[in-house]
Structures are given as C-alpha cells and as structure tokens.
Amino acid sequence: MDDAFRARSGFIRRTGVTRAEARARYRWRGGRGALVESWGPGVDVGGTWARDDFWAGRGPGEAEVELNLYASFRGNVGGYLSYSRTAFSVGTDEYEGLFVAGRDGEAAVPFAASRARFRALHRLRLRSWINRWERVRISLEGSWREMPIFDLWRGLPAESGESWEGELDLWLQPTGSLSAEMGVRHATIFRDRDGSRYSSATIPRFQARYQFSRALFARAIAEYAARDRGPVLDPETGRPLLECADGVCSSGEPSATYDLSVEGLVGYEPSPGTVVFLGYTRRMRDTRGLGFQELTPETDGLFVKVAYRLRV
C-alpha cells in the first residue's frame, strides 16, 4: 500500500508497507459424547516489509512466528494457547534526526538505538470461552509480551518494554428480542530499563440490540477509552528523546485522553439483498477519566445505506 494512500472510509492502520502471512492448522476430532470434542496445533508466520524493500527483494522489517494449541470441550467450552516470537530489523540511517536531550543545559546528542533489543521478542497469550448456556456467554483473554516502545514521530523501535493485557466479555440474551454485550479491555506497558510505567489503556464497551420483528432491528453502542502515555526515553540514560530538524527540536510530552464514542443504528432487511440502514455516531472528549461532566463533542457522523437486489 503506497504511502500516499488515504482511506475515505474504513480504517487502514499502516501505509507504505507490504504484508505476507501463511497459516497451517490440524484438528483431531473426538468421538460422540467425548470430553474433548476437538483439539490440535497450528503455526502462523508473517512478515512486514517497507513497500520498496519488498519489491527490491530485501528482508522484512518485522517477522513473526506463532505456535498455538486449540481445544474444544463438551458443553461449548474451549481454550486457545499461543506462543510467538517477533523480530524487528531497522536500519541505523532511519534514526537520523532523533536525539537524546542533554543534561543540565548540555547539547543534545544523536540517538543510538540498540537494535539487538528487538530481534527476539516473546509473547504468551491465553484465551478461553464458555458458551454452554443459552442466554449467557463468557470469554476472557490474558497475554504477556515483550515489545518495542516506538518513537512518536516515525514509529521506530526506541526502547523495550513489557505489556500485560487482559480482556473480559459477557454476552446476554434475556429475551428472544433483546441481546447485549459488555466487555472491558486493559493494557499496561512497563519499561524494561527501570520497570516504570510507560502507558496504560482501559476501554469498557457496551452494545445492545433489539429485534422488533424479523426485518426491523435497532442497535446502540457506547465505548469509553481512557489512555495515558509517558515520554519516550533513551534506554541507556533515561533522558527524553527529541526529533530535531533545521536546528529546532521537539519532544514527545506525556499525554492523557478520555474519549467517549456512541453509535445508534436502525436496520430494515425485509428480504435477502434488500436493506435500509440509518445510523448516527458521535465522539466526545472528556476532561478526566469517567468524569462525564464536561464532554466536548469532536466529531459527528451520519450513515445511510440503501440496497436492493434485482432478480431476473
């Protein structure tokens, strides 16, 4: 995908890169009434290249290998365990323009990244779900991983850290017409250098859907994202990183954001291929975490879709 690409709808996380992936799975099936209904291993490999590097035949900037094990048990209970190893390869010339702030008025010095820190990063992830009840379903996930802390200007690995993440989701269907999903995700990144916290994010989410009839439904979603981040530091000295150009340097100051997003949608699907969707969304900025007192609107959006399938 070219660097100049700009999506007019949807969300594209990265541009100017080429991504390749391969996956393999094997499943054993248990007999009728067996405790273990199915299980098996899998392997995933992937690589990400800068677009020009890919077509020039050079190696990937990011490479990952994942081994995983899946198991499904009687009663709609299952689990997933995975281990992965990731490597980042970045040229020293890409760090030009990044400096380390001087001490007590001293001049800033060029940042020298220790690329060996990012050549073998490990991750463990465990996910489980319980879907044995008709009206209640539960899923939970936890993970630990070694990861780079990227600079704020170019997205290059600068210092190393550890991330702890957790997620809990609950699905409810109290009646045949009403269903709801509630979930919360949390992630915290600690610096390897001294164990201090670099960033954290907590994101609760709620979704409800009501089916008025077979063709007509309404859906509402609310999500609150509380995020905070510290400055990116030089892993050797602990001083802040700077980006300098034409003698002017800027630093990445700590930040904290609290965003509330709400969405409503009404859908009408009288027959396959015939749909009418009308939706509205608003994003607001809160002044403090879960304050809900001075919400400032930032963006509003209206979504309309009408489709009809002609049958010949």
PDB file of C-alpha atoms in Angstrom:
ATOM      1  CA  MET A   1       0.000   0.000   0.000  1.00  0.00           C
ATOM      2  CA  ASP A   2       1.529   3.298  -1.108  1.00  0.00           C
ATOM      3  CA  ASP A   3       2.491   5.999   1.428  1.00  0.00           C
ATOM      4  CA  ALA A   4       0.180   8.480  -0.311  1.00  0.00           C
ATOM      5  CA  PHE A   5      -2.899   6.264   0.121  1.00  0.00           C
ATOM      6  CA  ARG A   6      -5.677   7.853   2.170  1.00  0.00           C
ATOM      7  CA  ALA A   7      -8.781   5.870   3.064  1.00  0.00           C
ATOM      8  CA  ARG A   8     -12.045   7.752   2.579  1.00  0.00           C
ATOM      9  CA  SER A   9     -13.926   5.145   4.585  1.00  0.00           C
ATOM     10  CA  GLY A  10     -12.974   2.365   6.978  1.00  0.00           C
ATOM     11  CA  PHE A  11      -9.648   2.265   8.823  1.00  0.00           C
ATOM     12  CA  ILE A  12      -6.178   1.491   7.461  1.00  0.00           C
ATOM     13  CA  ARG A  13      -3.600   1.140  10.232  1.00  0.00           C
ATOM     14  CA  ARG A  14      -0.414   1.420   8.127  1.00  0.00           C
ATOM     15  CA  THR A  15       0.505   2.621   4.662  1.00  0.00           C
ATOM     16  CA  GLY A  16       3.655   2.196   2.597  1.00  0.00           C
ATOM     17  CA  VAL A  17       4.066  -1.465   3.625  1.00  0.00           C
ATOM     18  CA  THR A  18       3.629  -4.942   2.166  1.00  0.00           C
ATOM     19  CA  ARG A  19       2.339  -7.748   4.385  1.00  0.00           C
ATOM     20  CA  ALA A  20       2.561 -11.519   3.786  1.00  0.00           C
ATOM     21  CA  GLU A  21       1.093 -14.261   6.003  1.00  0.00           C
ATOM     22  CA  ALA A  22       0.778 -18.057   5.995  1.00  0.00           C
ATOM     23  CA  ARG A  23      -1.144 -20.350   8.347  1.00  0.00           C
ATOM     24  CA  ALA A  24      -1.452 -24.085   8.906  1.00  0.00           C
ATOM     25  CA  ARG A  25      -3.864 -25.961  11.194  1.00  0.00           C
ATOM     26  CA  TYR A  26      -4.500 -29.591  12.101  1.00  0.00           C
ATOM     27  CA  ARG A  27      -7.525 -30.842  14.053  1.00  0.00           C
ATOM     28  CA  TRP A  28      -8.268 -34.143  15.776  1.00  0.00           C
ATOM     29  CA  ARG A  29     -11.953 -34.902  16.339  1.00  0.00           C
ATOM     30  CA  GLY A  30     -13.241 -36.773  19.371  1.00  0.00           C
ATOM     31  CA  GLY A  31     -15.971 -39.388  19.256  1.00  0.00           C
ATOM     32  CA  ARG A  32     -19.633 -38.829  20.045  1.00  0.00           C
ATOM     33  CA  GLY A  33     -20.010 -37.664  23.661  1.00  0.00           C
ATOM     34  CA  ALA A  34     -16.238 -37.354  24.217  1.00  0.00           C
ATOM     35  CA  LEU A  35     -14.958 -34.831  26.766  1.00  0.00           C
ATOM     36  CA  VAL A  36     -12.558 -33.360  24.186  1.00  0.00           C
ATOM     37  CA  GLU A  37     -14.538 -32.691  21.027  1.00  0.00           C
ATOM     38  CA  SER A  38     -11.569 -31.396  19.017  1.00  0.00           C
ATOM     39  CA  TRP A  39      -8.028 -30.195  19.544  1.00  0.00           C
ATOM     40  CA  GLY A  40      -4.913 -29.513  17.547  1.00  0.00           C
ATOM     41  CA  PRO A  41      -1.844 -27.372  16.915  1.00  0.00           C
ATOM     42  CA  GLY A  42      -1.268 -24.574  14.458  1.00  0.00           C
ATOM     43  CA  VAL A  43       1.502 -22.369  13.166  1.00  0.00           C
ATOM     44  CA  ASP A  44       1.349 -18.833  11.781  1.00  0.00           C
ATOM     45  CA  VAL A  45       4.176 -16.956  10.081  1.00  0.00           C
ATOM     46  CA  GLY A  46       4.137 -13.396   8.830  1.00  0.00           C
ATOM     47  CA  GLY A  47       6.365 -10.614   7.605  1.00  0.00           C
ATOM     48  CA  THR A  48       6.006  -6.890   7.005  1.00  0.00           C
ATOM     49  CA  TRP A  49       8.197  -5.018   4.533  1.00  0.00           C
ATOM     50  CA  ALA A  50       8.577  -1.404   3.607  1.00  0.00           C
ATOM     51  CA  ARG A  51       6.993  -1.322   0.162  1.00  0.00           C
ATOM     52  CA  ASP A  52      10.228  -0.535  -1.704  1.00  0.00           C
ATOM     53  CA  ASP A  53      12.194  -3.150   0.265  1.00  0.00           C
ATOM     54  CA  PHE A  54       9.714  -5.865  -0.682  1.00  0.00           C
ATOM     55  CA  TRP A  55       9.960  -5.226  -4.414  1.00  0.00           C
ATOM     56  CA  ALA A  56      13.749  -4.901  -4.149  1.00  0.00           C
ATOM     57  CA  GLY A  57      13.990  -8.376  -2.589  1.00  0.00           C
ATOM     58  CA  ARG A  58      15.267  -7.216   0.804  1.00  0.00           C
ATOM     59  CA  GLY A  59      14.366  -8.786   4.145  1.00  0.00           C
ATOM     60  CA  PRO A  60      11.303  -7.849   6.196  1.00  0.00           C
ATOM     61  CA  GLY A  61      11.342  -5.081   8.761  1.00  0.00           C
ATOM     62  CA  GLU A  62       9.139  -7.218  11.020  1.00  0.00           C
ATOM     63  CA  ALA A  63       8.898 -11.016  11.156  1.00  0.00           C
ATOM     64  CA  GLU A  64       6.779 -13.206  13.432  1.00  0.00           C
ATOM     65  CA  VAL A  65       6.343 -16.917  14.092  1.00  0.00           C
ATOM     66  CA  GLU A  66       3.484 -18.166  16.268  1.00  0.00           C
ATOM     67  CA  LEU A  67       2.780 -21.648  17.630  1.00  0.00           C
ATOM     68  CA  ASN A  68      -0.668 -22.273  19.033  1.00  0.00           C
ATOM     69  CA  LEU A  69      -2.805 -25.005  20.542  1.00  0.00           C
ATOM     70  CA  TYR A  70      -6.603 -25.111  20.343  1.00  0.00           C
ATOM     71  CA  ALA A  71      -9.034 -27.305  22.303  1.00  0.00           C
ATOM     72  CA  SER A  72     -12.826 -27.542  22.384  1.00  0.00           C
ATOM     73  CA  PHE A  73     -14.599 -29.454  25.159  1.00  0.00           C
ATOM     74  CA  ARG A  74     -18.057 -30.874  25.647  1.00  0.00           C
ATOM     75  CA  GLY A  75     -20.617 -28.218  26.556  1.00  0.00           C
ATOM     76  CA  ASN A  76     -19.291 -25.431  24.299  1.00  0.00           C
ATOM     77  CA  VAL A  77     -16.228 -24.732  26.434  1.00  0.00           C
ATOM     78  CA  GLY A  78     -12.896 -24.076  24.764  1.00  0.00           C
ATOM     79  CA  GLY A  79      -9.459 -22.555  25.019  1.00  0.00           C
ATOM     80  CA  TYR A  80      -6.572 -21.264  22.959  1.00  0.00           C
ATOM     81  CA  LEU A  81      -2.899 -21.006  23.974  1.00  0.00           C
ATOM     82  CA  SER A  82      -0.223 -19.407  21.811  1.00  0.00           C
ATOM     83  CA  TYR A  83       3.459 -18.517  21.925  1.00  0.00           C
ATOM     84  CA  SER A  84       5.049 -16.181  19.395  1.00  0.00           C
ATOM     85  CA  ARG A  85       8.438 -14.697  18.674  1.00  0.00           C
ATOM     86  CA  THR A  86       8.817 -11.401  16.833  1.00  0.00           C
ATOM     87  CA  ALA A  87      11.865  -9.658  15.385  1.00  0.00           C
ATOM     88  CA  PHE A  88      12.279  -6.075  14.174  1.00  0.00           C
ATOM     89  CA  SER A  89      15.040  -5.027  11.787  1.00  0.00           C
ATOM     90  CA  VAL A  90      15.597  -1.300  11.293  1.00  0.00           C
ATOM     91  CA  GLY A  91      18.490   0.423   9.520  1.00  0.00           C
ATOM     92  CA  THR A  92      20.606   2.878  11.502  1.00  0.00           C
ATOM     93  CA  ASP A  93      20.009   5.579   8.882  1.00  0.00           C
ATOM     94  CA  GLU A  94      16.298   5.598   9.739  1.00  0.00           C
ATOM     95  CA  TYR A  95      17.123   7.031  13.175  1.00  0.00           C
ATOM     96  CA  GLU A  96      18.799  10.143  11.750  1.00  0.00           C
ATOM     97  CA  GLY A  97      17.220  13.245  13.239  1.00  0.00           C
ATOM     98  CA  LEU A  98      16.472  11.605  16.588  1.00  0.00           C
ATOM     99  CA  PHE A  99      18.477  12.951  19.537  1.00  0.00           C
ATOM    100  CA  VAL A 100      18.790  12.437  23.287  1.00  0.00           C
ATOM    101  CA  ALA A 101      18.200  15.515  25.413  1.00  0.00           C
ATOM    102  CA  GLY A 102      21.343  16.815  27.098  1.00  0.00           C
ATOM    103  CA  ARG A 103      21.868  17.007  30.839  1.00  0.00           C
ATOM    104  CA  ASP A 104      21.816  20.390  32.641  1.00  0.00           C
ATOM    105  CA  GLY A 105      21.915  22.548  29.521  1.00  0.00           C
ATOM    106  CA  GLU A 106      24.266  20.326  27.532  1.00  0.00           C
ATOM    107  CA  ALA A 107      23.692  19.909  23.813  1.00  0.00           C
ATOM    108  CA  ALA A 108      21.549  17.024  22.596  1.00  0.00           C
ATOM    109  CA  VAL A 109      23.430  14.023  21.202  1.00  0.00           C
ATOM    110  CA  PRO A 110      22.353  11.674  18.377  1.00  0.00           C
ATOM    111  CA  PHE A 111      20.255   8.728  19.494  1.00  0.00           C
ATOM    112  CA  ALA A 112      21.991   5.362  19.018  1.00  0.00           C
ATOM    113  CA  ALA A 113      19.392   2.596  19.073  1.00  0.00           C
ATOM    114  CA  SER A 114      20.419  -0.839  20.305  1.00  0.00           C
ATOM    115  CA  ARG A 115      18.777  -2.865  17.538  1.00  0.00           C
ATOM    116  CA  ALA A 116      19.729  -6.158  19.215  1.00  0.00           C
ATOM    117  CA  ARG A 117      16.999  -5.458  21.797  1.00  0.00           C
ATOM    118  CA  PHE A 118      14.302  -6.048  19.193  1.00  0.00           C
ATOM    119  CA  ARG A 119      15.484  -9.226  17.455  1.00  0.00           C
ATOM    120  CA  ALA A 120      13.837 -11.783  19.762  1.00  0.00           C
ATOM    121  CA  LEU A 121      10.660 -10.595  21.474  1.00  0.00           C
ATOM    122  CA  HIS A 122       8.397 -13.208  23.071  1.00  0.00           C
ATOM    123  CA  ARG A 123       4.668 -13.336  23.671  1.00  0.00           C
ATOM    124  CA  LEU A 124       2.295 -15.671  25.534  1.00  0.00           C
ATOM    125  CA  ARG A 125      -1.470 -15.476  25.088  1.00  0.00           C
ATOM    126  CA  LEU A 126      -4.311 -17.468  26.657  1.00  0.00           C
ATOM    127  CA  ARG A 127      -7.950 -17.224  25.626  1.00  0.00           C
ATOM    128  CA  SER A 128     -10.946 -19.158  26.929  1.00  0.00           C
ATOM    129  CA  TRP A 129     -14.700 -19.131  26.373  1.00  0.00           C
ATOM    130  CA  ILE A 130     -17.773 -20.672  27.992  1.00  0.00           C
ATOM    131  CA  ASN A 131     -20.849 -20.857  25.747  1.00  0.00           C
ATOM    132  CA  ARG A 132     -22.711 -23.694  27.421  1.00  0.00           C
ATOM    133  CA  TRP A 133     -25.722 -21.616  28.494  1.00  0.00           C
ATOM    134  CA  GLU A 134     -28.393 -20.402  26.112  1.00  0.00           C
ATOM    135  CA  ARG A 135     -28.682 -16.863  27.470  1.00  0.00           C
ATOM    136  CA  VAL A 136     -25.192 -16.191  28.857  1.00  0.00           C
ATOM    137  CA  ARG A 137     -21.786 -16.493  27.202  1.00  0.00           C
ATOM    138  CA  ILE A 138     -18.409 -15.554  28.655  1.00  0.00           C
ATOM    139  CA  SER A 139     -14.970 -15.124  27.122  1.00  0.00           C
ATOM    140  CA  LEU A 140     -11.726 -13.956  28.678  1.00  0.00           C
ATOM    141  CA  GLU A 141      -8.192 -13.409  27.459  1.00  0.00           C
ATOM    142  CA  GLY A 142      -4.845 -12.557  29.008  1.00  0.00           C
ATOM    143  CA  SER A 143      -1.418 -12.006  27.500  1.00  0.00           C
ATOM    144  CA  TRP A 144       2.140 -11.012  28.301  1.00  0.00           C
ATOM    145  CA  ARG A 145       4.641  -9.893  25.709  1.00  0.00           C
ATOM    146  CA  GLU A 146       7.954  -8.193  25.202  1.00  0.00           C
ATOM    147  CA  MET A 147       7.544  -5.294  22.814  1.00  0.00           C
ATOM    148  CA  PRO A 148       9.238  -2.183  21.489  1.00  0.00           C
ATOM    149  CA  ILE A 149       8.234   1.259  22.656  1.00  0.00           C
ATOM    150  CA  PHE A 150       8.114   3.238  19.435  1.00  0.00           C
ATOM    151  CA  ASP A 151       9.194   6.823  18.984  1.00  0.00           C
ATOM    152  CA  LEU A 152       6.328   9.269  18.495  1.00  0.00           C
ATOM    153  CA  TRP A 153       7.437  10.750  15.176  1.00  0.00           C
ATOM    154  CA  ARG A 154       8.403   7.893  12.863  1.00  0.00           C
ATOM    155  CA  GLY A 155       7.171   4.790  14.649  1.00  0.00           C
ATOM    156  CA  LEU A 156      10.664   3.299  15.068  1.00  0.00           C
ATOM    157  CA  PRO A 157      11.606   0.937  17.943  1.00  0.00           C
ATOM    158  CA  ALA A 158      13.323   3.100  20.564  1.00  0.00           C
ATOM    159  CA  GLU A 159      13.234   1.320  23.928  1.00  0.00           C
ATOM    160  CA  SER A 160      11.997  -2.073  25.062  1.00  0.00           C
ATOM    161  CA  GLY A 161       9.135  -2.859  27.387  1.00  0.00           C
ATOM    162  CA  GLU A 162       6.729  -5.474  28.690  1.00  0.00           C
ATOM    163  CA  SER A 163       3.000  -5.396  28.055  1.00  0.00           C
ATOM    164  CA  TRP A 164       0.338  -7.018  30.236  1.00  0.00           C
ATOM    165  CA  GLU A 165      -3.123  -7.201  28.701  1.00  0.00           C
ATOM    166  CA  GLY A 166      -6.484  -8.574  29.748  1.00  0.00           C
ATOM    167  CA  GLU A 167      -9.971  -8.701  28.264  1.00  0.00           C
ATOM    168  CA  LEU A 168     -13.326  -9.877  29.593  1.00  0.00           C
ATOM    169  CA  ASP A 169     -16.531 -10.127  27.528  1.00  0.00           C
ATOM    170  CA  LEU A 170     -20.048 -11.058  28.600  1.00  0.00           C
ATOM    171  CA  TRP A 171     -22.917 -11.751  26.186  1.00  0.00           C
ATOM    172  CA  LEU A 172     -26.503 -11.787  27.444  1.00  0.00           C
ATOM    173  CA  GLN A 173     -29.845 -12.562  25.815  1.00  0.00           C
ATOM    174  CA  PRO A 174     -32.534 -12.031  28.469  1.00  0.00           C
ATOM    175  CA  THR A 175     -35.363 -12.316  25.915  1.00  0.00           C
ATOM    176  CA  GLY A 176     -35.740 -13.573  22.391  1.00  0.00           C
ATOM    177  CA  SER A 177     -35.704  -9.992  21.077  1.00  0.00           C
ATOM    178  CA  LEU A 178     -33.069  -8.318  23.273  1.00  0.00           C
ATOM    179  CA  SER A 179     -29.350  -9.111  23.387  1.00  0.00           C
ATOM    180  CA  ALA A 180     -26.450  -7.232  24.957  1.00  0.00           C
ATOM    181  CA  GLU A 181     -22.662  -7.427  25.019  1.00  0.00           C
ATOM    182  CA  MET A 182     -20.469  -5.946  27.745  1.00  0.00           C
ATOM    183  CA  GLY A 183     -16.714  -6.009  27.750  1.00  0.00           C
ATOM    184  CA  VAL A 184     -13.613  -4.338  29.102  1.00  0.00           C
ATOM    185  CA  ARG A 185     -10.025  -4.349  27.857  1.00  0.00           C
ATOM    186  CA  HIS A 186      -6.957  -3.198  29.759  1.00  0.00           C
ATOM    187  CA  ALA A 187      -3.303  -2.954  28.768  1.00  0.00           C
ATOM    188  CA  THR A 188      -0.271  -1.594  30.606  1.00  0.00           C
ATOM    189  CA  ILE A 189       3.262  -1.243  29.232  1.00  0.00           C
ATOM    190  CA  PHE A 190       6.269  -1.111  31.574  1.00  0.00           C
ATOM    191  CA  ARG A 191       9.789  -0.055  30.604  1.00  0.00           C
ATOM    192  CA  ASP A 192      12.484  -2.713  30.750  1.00  0.00           C
ATOM    193  CA  ARG A 193      15.004  -0.109  31.873  1.00  0.00           C
ATOM    194  CA  ASP A 194      13.592   0.526  35.350  1.00  0.00           C
ATOM    195  CA  GLY A 195      10.147  -1.085  35.471  1.00  0.00           C
ATOM    196  CA  SER A 196       8.350   2.260  35.361  1.00  0.00           C
ATOM    197  CA  ARG A 197       5.011   2.501  33.602  1.00  0.00           C
ATOM    198  CA  TYR A 198       5.088   3.893  30.077  1.00  0.00           C
ATOM    199  CA  SER A 199       1.407   3.735  29.160  1.00  0.00           C
ATOM    200  CA  SER A 200      -1.929   2.230  30.041  1.00  0.00           C
ATOM    201  CA  ALA A 201      -5.335   1.956  28.393  1.00  0.00           C
ATOM    202  CA  THR A 202      -8.703   0.870  29.759  1.00  0.00           C
ATOM    203  CA  ILE A 203     -11.603   0.510  27.324  1.00  0.00           C
ATOM    204  CA  PRO A 204     -15.061  -0.581  28.513  1.00  0.00           C
ATOM    205  CA  ARG A 205     -17.672  -1.216  25.813  1.00  0.00           C
ATOM    206  CA  PHE A 206     -21.415  -1.864  25.769  1.00  0.00           C
ATOM    207  CA  GLN A 207     -23.638  -2.936  22.897  1.00  0.00           C
ATOM    208  CA  ALA A 208     -27.370  -3.655  22.870  1.00  0.00           C
ATOM    209  CA  ARG A 209     -29.586  -4.885  20.046  1.00  0.00           C
ATOM    210  CA  TYR A 210     -33.358  -5.148  19.921  1.00  0.00           C
ATOM    211  CA  GLN A 211     -35.170  -7.120  17.236  1.00  0.00           C
ATOM    212  CA  PHE A 212     -38.610  -5.554  16.765  1.00  0.00           C
ATOM    213  CA  SER A 213     -39.530  -8.042  14.060  1.00  0.00           C
ATOM    214  CA  ARG A 214     -37.801 -10.402  11.681  1.00  0.00           C
ATOM    215  CA  ALA A 215     -36.967  -7.465   9.385  1.00  0.00           C
ATOM    216  CA  LEU A 216     -36.532  -4.492  11.756  1.00  0.00           C
ATOM    217  CA  PHE A 217     -33.885  -4.027  14.459  1.00  0.00           C
ATOM    218  CA  ALA A 218     -32.107  -1.268  16.389  1.00  0.00           C
ATOM    219  CA  ARG A 219     -28.584  -1.284  17.804  1.00  0.00           C
ATOM    220  CA  ALA A 220     -26.750   1.014  20.224  1.00  0.00           C
ATOM    221  CA  ILE A 221     -23.036   1.025  21.092  1.00  0.00           C
ATOM    222  CA  ALA A 222     -21.112   3.020  23.700  1.00  0.00           C
ATOM    223  CA  GLU A 223     -17.336   2.828  24.209  1.00  0.00           C
ATOM    224  CA  TYR A 224     -15.132   4.755  26.621  1.00  0.00           C
ATOM    225  CA  ALA A 225     -11.369   4.837  26.051  1.00  0.00           C
ATOM    226  CA  ALA A 226      -9.094   6.101  28.835  1.00  0.00           C
ATOM    227  CA  ARG A 227      -5.460   6.262  27.712  1.00  0.00           C
ATOM    228  CA  ASP A 228      -2.314   7.791  29.157  1.00  0.00           C
ATOM    229  CA  ARG A 229       1.255   7.771  27.863  1.00  0.00           C
ATOM    230  CA  GLY A 230       4.597   8.988  29.131  1.00  0.00           C
ATOM    231  CA  PRO A 231       7.547  10.314  27.120  1.00  0.00           C
ATOM    232  CA  VAL A 232       9.803   8.023  25.102  1.00  0.00           C
ATOM    233  CA  LEU A 233      13.215   7.804  26.803  1.00  0.00           C
ATOM    234  CA  ASP A 234      16.707   6.787  25.838  1.00  0.00           C
ATOM    235  CA  PRO A 235      17.098   3.286  27.370  1.00  0.00           C
ATOM    236  CA  GLU A 236      20.726   3.968  28.350  1.00  0.00           C
ATOM    237  CA  THR A 237      20.470   7.356  30.054  1.00  0.00           C
ATOM    238  CA  GLY A 238      16.751   7.684  30.799  1.00  0.00           C
ATOM    239  CA  ARG A 239      16.639  11.142  29.194  1.00  0.00           C
ATOM    240  CA  PRO A 240      13.850  12.110  26.751  1.00  0.00           C
ATOM    241  CA  LEU A 241      14.131  11.570  23.012  1.00  0.00           C
ATOM    242  CA  LEU A 242      13.899  14.562  20.692  1.00  0.00           C
ATOM    243  CA  GLU A 243      13.277  14.985  16.993  1.00  0.00           C
ATOM    244  CA  CYS A 244      15.406  17.748  15.531  1.00  0.00           C
ATOM    245  CA  ALA A 245      15.190  19.387  12.108  1.00  0.00           C
ATOM    246  CA  ASP A 246      16.792  22.658  10.952  1.00  0.00           C
ATOM    247  CA  GLY A 247      18.061  23.329  14.459  1.00  0.00           C
ATOM    248  CA  VAL A 248      14.619  23.043  16.050  1.00  0.00           C
ATOM    249  CA  CYS A 249      13.900  20.140  18.413  1.00  0.00           C
ATOM    250  CA  SER A 250      10.584  18.858  19.701  1.00  0.00           C
ATOM    251  CA  SER A 251       9.893  16.372  22.473  1.00  0.00           C
ATOM    252  CA  GLY A 252       7.028  13.961  22.957  1.00  0.00           C
ATOM    253  CA  GLU A 253       5.244  15.239  26.011  1.00  0.00           C
ATOM    254  CA  PRO A 254       3.179  12.928  28.251  1.00  0.00           C
ATOM    255  CA  SER A 255      -0.489  12.779  27.328  1.00  0.00           C
ATOM    256  CA  ALA A 256      -3.800  11.547  28.712  1.00  0.00           C
ATOM    257  CA  THR A 257      -7.010  11.268  26.692  1.00  0.00           C
ATOM    258  CA  TYR A 258     -10.518  10.212  27.619  1.00  0.00           C
ATOM    259  CA  ASP A 259     -12.842   9.597  24.674  1.00  0.00           C
ATOM    260  CA  LEU A 260     -16.484   8.551  24.643  1.00  0.00           C
ATOM    261  CA  SER A 261     -17.989   7.206  21.418  1.00  0.00           C
ATOM    262  CA  VAL A 262     -21.695   6.490  20.980  1.00  0.00           C
ATOM    263  CA  GLU A 263     -23.442   4.999  17.982  1.00  0.00           C
ATOM    264  CA  GLY A 264     -27.035   4.231  17.060  1.00  0.00           C
ATOM    265  CA  LEU A 265     -28.254   2.225  14.088  1.00  0.00           C
ATOM    266  CA  VAL A 266     -31.674   1.228  12.756  1.00  0.00           C
ATOM    267  CA  GLY A 267     -31.760  -1.529  10.162  1.00  0.00           C
ATOM    268  CA  TYR A 268     -34.520  -2.879   7.952  1.00  0.00           C
ATOM    269  CA  GLU A 269     -33.974  -6.099   5.980  1.00  0.00           C
ATOM    270  CA  PRO A 270     -37.291  -7.357   4.606  1.00  0.00           C
ATOM    271  CA  SER A 271     -35.646  -9.854   2.247  1.00  0.00           C
ATOM    272  CA  PRO A 272     -32.132 -11.038   1.327  1.00  0.00           C
ATOM    273  CA  GLY A 273     -30.369  -8.300  -0.636  1.00  0.00           C
ATOM    274  CA  THR A 274     -32.830  -5.565   0.322  1.00  0.00           C
ATOM    275  CA  VAL A 275     -31.541  -3.416   3.192  1.00  0.00           C
ATOM    276  CA  VAL A 276     -32.004   0.055   4.615  1.00  0.00           C
ATOM    277  CA  PHE A 277     -29.554   1.234   7.289  1.00  0.00           C
ATOM    278  CA  LEU A 278     -29.652   4.584   9.082  1.00  0.00           C
ATOM    279  CA  GLY A 279     -27.014   5.314  11.700  1.00  0.00           C
ATOM    280  CA  TYR A 280     -25.555   8.169  13.728  1.00  0.00           C
ATOM    281  CA  THR A 281     -22.296   8.367  15.667  1.00  0.00           C
ATOM    282  CA  ARG A 282     -20.677  10.966  17.915  1.00  0.00           C
ATOM    283  CA  ARG A 283     -17.242  11.117  19.510  1.00  0.00           C
ATOM    284  CA  MET A 284     -16.684  13.258  22.599  1.00  0.00           C
ATOM    285  CA  ARG A 285     -13.649  14.190  24.699  1.00  0.00           C
ATOM    286  CA  ASP A 286     -13.880  14.008  28.497  1.00  0.00           C
ATOM    287  CA  THR A 287     -11.834  16.248  30.792  1.00  0.00           C
ATOM    288  CA  ARG A 288     -10.952  13.439  33.222  1.00  0.00           C
ATOM    289  CA  GLY A 289     -11.351   9.705  33.447  1.00  0.00           C
ATOM    290  CA  LEU A 290     -15.028   8.684  33.755  1.00  0.00           C
ATOM    291  CA  GLY A 291     -15.940  12.252  34.651  1.00  0.00           C
ATOM    292  CA  PHE A 292     -18.915  12.661  32.260  1.00  0.00           C
ATOM    293  CA  GLN A 293     -19.316  16.306  33.355  1.00  0.00           C
ATOM    294  CA  GLU A 294     -17.650  18.355  30.610  1.00  0.00           C
ATOM    295  CA  LEU A 295     -17.940  16.250  27.472  1.00  0.00           C
ATOM    296  CA  THR A 296     -16.812  18.163  24.386  1.00  0.00           C
ATOM    297  CA  PRO A 297     -18.112  16.928  21.005  1.00  0.00           C
ATOM    298  CA  GLU A 298     -15.322  16.311  18.493  1.00  0.00           C
ATOM    299  CA  THR A 299     -16.855  14.522  15.508  1.00  0.00           C
ATOM    300  CA  ASP A 300     -20.320  13.572  14.316  1.00  0.00           C
ATOM    301  CA  GLY A 301     -21.239  11.187  11.557  1.00  0.00           C
ATOM    302  CA  LEU A 302     -24.364  10.065   9.718  1.00  0.00           C
ATOM    303  CA  PHE A 303     -24.514   6.741   7.911  1.00  0.00           C
ATOM    304  CA  VAL A 304     -27.129   5.791   5.302  1.00  0.00           C
ATOM    305  CA  LYS A 305     -27.239   2.656   3.162  1.00  0.00           C
ATOM    306  CA  VAL A 306     -29.979   1.554   0.786  1.00  0.00           C
ATOM    307  CA  ALA A 307     -29.626  -1.590  -1.312  1.00  0.00           C
ATOM    308  CA  TYR A 308     -31.985  -3.636  -3.460  1.00  0.00           C
ATOM    309  CA  ARG A 309     -31.219  -6.840  -5.307  1.00  0.00           C
ATOM    310  CA  LEU A 310     -32.794  -7.165  -8.738  1.00  0.00           C
ATOM    311  CA  ARG A 311     -33.892 -10.678  -9.534  1.00  0.00           C
ATOM    312  CA  VAL A 312     -34.012 -11.599 -13.218  1.00  0.00           C
TER     313      VAL A 312
END
